[in-house]
Amino acid sequence: MGISYNEKTRIFKLDTPNTSYCFGVEDSFGYLLHHYYGRRLAADGVGYLTRTGEYPFTPDRNGREKLSFLNAAPFEYPMGGMGDFREHCLEIRTREGYNTLEAGFRDYEIRRGKRPLAGLPATFGTEADCASLTVRLTDDVVGLTVELEYTVFEDLDAITRSARICNQGKGTVWLTKALSACLDEEDRDFSMLSLHGAWARERGIQYRKLGYGRQGVFSERGVSSHQDQPFLGLTTPGITQTQGEVYGFHLVYSGNFEAQTEVSQFNMTRTLLGINPYNFCWELKPGEAFQTPEVVMVYSCAGLGSMTRTYHDLYRRHLIRGPWRDRKRPVLINNWEATHFDFDLEKLLDIAREAAKAGIEMLVMDDGWFGNRFDDNRALGDWFVNEEKLPGGLDRLARELNGLGLKFGLWIEPEMVSPDSDLFRSHPDWAIQTPGREPGRCRNQYVLDLTRAEVLEYVWQRIRSILSSANIEYVKWDMNRQLSDLGSLGLPPRRQGELYHRYVLAVYELQERLVRTFPNLLLENCSGGGGRFDPGMLYYSPQIWCSDNTDAVERLKIQEGTALLYPLSTIGAHVSDCPNHYMGRTVPFETRGHVALAGTFGYELDVTGISGEDRAQIPGQVAMYHRYNDLVREGDYYRLASCRENGAYDCWQINAKDGSQALVTYVQVMSRVNFPSRRVRLEGLEPGKTYRVEQTGQTYGGDVLMYAGLPVEPLSGDFRSRQYTLIRI
Ligand code: GLA
């Protein structure tokens, strides 16, 4: 395991338990060329794979004419302007207006451990966990150095990559594109796997066959977005959960991104990820450096399931921080779907009293507690408690809740300002805007220009003061629009192209201050549901609200797509009332509980107003949460069946890491009559061991459960669900 450099072949070899990644230094100029990424290799004899003798532009066959070479060679980090006509990672403009870049190998360093990325979220690991490699390339004409950073984790099939671009020349250089990573490899009839959606329909799974040219997923919305996930997978034909090859690329970033694959004339795929170059232009003065975000690459030759479990383990152990990562989170009740803006102290306490009786552990007060916020048209930015609604303020509410045995959590949306707010009236220049135009409104609000130090400082002081004013143990940090009308009144004209990225850095800075100042706080990120569900935000919060759509059947698809990459412990999921708020659908209370259990679990309803029959089920569901949460939070997740594919039922399994138990959840979405009985083949059990199914008392061999399948009970009615708990005996 680890990283090596062979002085003779000039090949770097990065090994994880089951994968190898090889690239090398080319002889003529010192270009860095990619050779291989896939199943683990014993040695580095892969240099021959890198063909450089493709046909040139003209009919003559002249071998290594420079442009033919550049336009076909598999570059580790391609650069613009020199004759590689495919998409590049790095593009610049010099003071004189030129864009040609050509950087060759200079030196390298291999070491244990992993360095943090300045100002950016990233995976982390100790010297025992991982090894890192820095390869330096230089362009002596421009005076630019590119440091390519790689990390391999000892016991996970994951490799991380990022780049740092340093101006060591005499003149200012403008970066017009600075992506994080590239992978050039032969097209093996790949399809592209990506996650698409919309508000309330986040992260739907999509495959499309690659064609010649460029294709990908992008965000130009200032955030990672509901619409596209900063992820791209390349899958071989017939990929399933257990068979086929997949290359996963996930960007640890929360702003505009590009994740693109280009199939070239020679049937090579070039996959690139990084900050979207749209409206990006970064001024780099002599002596300055620019750090790109990190890409997490995972290769699996055993289907999607193994890629998924690698991402889950990596994020749980090497991305999420803080004490709540490994702790059972309190079962919360959130008042949003119960009351919207229409609540006061008494209403909240009524909910709290009933919730406490049912075993719920925390009340989260959502939007509407501050300023003049009686609806969503006003008051964002006026972060002062509305004493009309809450006499005695947050402190009194917290005390009353604590007196009932409940913790207190609070919603905030600190990145925003309403045009109708005292804050905006005093500081109209604090919103992101283009002078001379009224910025477009979304949910009747503007985005604060957090790139200005005084704005960031003001917002931070408000957050700090609110959180210090009462015993607040949880925060839901919301963000209910995307960025438009890009312009900062605090940046000079030549730096306006830095605004998108600076905005993301400012959000990271605020959240870093928050988690450092309040280390025991449980933070849940949110953006109109799951509009900023990305690995960057997970560095600050161990959980993210997955979607405003709380309908349990819609959630099956949303949570399946989300769990393709994210551990269940991160997926904000609540039981809500029926007919569902947005969908109008009625699903049994039991099914709603089973679906929410495959996430953080909590409630989003007026517990005083639901039927007695539903309310009576809450204590049992809370007990179920306490029984299974360790397993759900820490176990191995297997997707056994998808209603998206079969049109009838969903099934997933979670195995304890020590193999002692497993939980299978089966949801029959559409009821059918006179159909064959159903079995689901389980995964990850020990073939020679026996398992008892708690709910039926039956025992089976692990081999039987995996190769023949667990019989599932025929259920009558739509949207019904069952749990099967397997105990190894
Ligand atoms: C967003 C969130 C919801 C709720 C509302 C409040 O839509 O996703 O959960 O907090 O804002 O305005």
PDB file of C-alpha atoms and ligand atoms in Angstrom, residues 199 226 334 336-337 340-341 366-368 373 376 411 413 443 476 478-480 526-530 545 547-548 582 604, ligand 1:
ATOM      1  CA  TRP A 199     -36.304  21.471  -5.799  1.00  0.00           C
ATOM      2  CA  HIS A 226     -30.654  20.872  -6.518  1.00  0.00           C
ATOM      3  CA  ASN A 334     -39.270  20.607  13.598  1.00  0.00           C
ATOM      4  CA  TRP A 336     -41.916  24.013   9.763  1.00  0.00           C
ATOM      5  CA  GLU A 337     -44.555  21.750   8.254  1.00  0.00           C
ATOM      6  CA  HIS A 340     -44.980  27.560   8.880  1.00  0.00           C
ATOM      7  CA  PHE A 341     -44.714  31.185  10.119  1.00  0.00           C
ATOM      8  CA  ASP A 366     -37.784  26.887  12.122  1.00  0.00           C
ATOM      9  CA  ASP A 367     -38.238  30.063  10.085  1.00  0.00           C
ATOM     10  CA  GLY A 368     -40.287  32.970  11.474  1.00  0.00           C
ATOM     11  CA  ARG A 373     -40.875  37.652   9.694  1.00  0.00           C
ATOM     12  CA  ASP A 376     -41.227  34.796   3.487  1.00  0.00           C
ATOM     13  CA  TRP A 411     -33.181  27.746  12.156  1.00  0.00           C
ATOM     14  CA  GLU A 413     -30.497  31.775   7.089  1.00  0.00           C
ATOM     15  CA  ARG A 443     -38.159  33.972  -2.630  1.00  0.00           C
ATOM     16  CA  LYS A 476     -30.308  24.390  10.842  1.00  0.00           C
ATOM     17  CA  ASP A 478     -30.572  27.378   5.452  1.00  0.00           C
ATOM     18  CA  MET A 479     -29.866  29.049   2.067  1.00  0.00           C
ATOM     19  CA  ASN A 480     -32.969  29.630   0.017  1.00  0.00           C
ATOM     20  CA  CYS A 526     -29.905  22.988   4.251  1.00  0.00           C
ATOM     21  CA  SER A 527     -30.678  24.886   1.072  1.00  0.00           C
ATOM     22  CA  GLY A 528     -34.341  24.880   0.104  1.00  0.00           C
ATOM     23  CA  GLY A 529     -34.161  21.199   1.022  1.00  0.00           C
ATOM     24  CA  GLY A 530     -31.154  19.555  -0.628  1.00  0.00           C
ATOM     25  CA  TRP A 545     -31.506  18.343   5.065  1.00  0.00           C
ATOM     26  CA  SER A 547     -35.167  17.538   0.505  1.00  0.00           C
ATOM     27  CA  ASP A 548     -38.221  19.625   1.318  1.00  0.00           C
ATOM     28  CA  TYR A 582     -46.478  19.051  -1.040  1.00  0.00           C
ATOM     29  CA  GLU A 604     -41.829  17.402  10.951  1.00  0.00           C
TER      30      GLU A 604
HETATM   31  C1  GLA B   1     -36.437  25.947   3.275  1.00  0.00           C
HETATM   32  C2  GLA B   1     -36.120  24.700   4.069  1.00  0.00           C
HETATM   33  C3  GLA B   1     -37.336  24.284   4.850  1.00  0.00           C
HETATM   34  C4  GLA B   1     -37.749  25.383   5.781  1.00  0.00           C
HETATM   35  C5  GLA B   1     -38.007  26.658   4.983  1.00  0.00           C
HETATM   36  C6  GLA B   1     -38.217  27.840   5.907  1.00  0.00           C
HETATM   37  O1  GLA B   1     -37.348  25.681   2.267  1.00  0.00           O
HETATM   38  O2  GLA B   1     -35.673  23.683   3.234  1.00  0.00           O
HETATM   39  O3  GLA B   1     -37.067  23.105   5.580  1.00  0.00           O
HETATM   40  O4  GLA B   1     -36.745  25.602   6.735  1.00  0.00           O
HETATM   41  O5  GLA B   1     -36.914  26.976   4.131  1.00  0.00           O
HETATM   42  O6  GLA B   1     -38.424  29.016   5.236  1.00  0.00           O
END
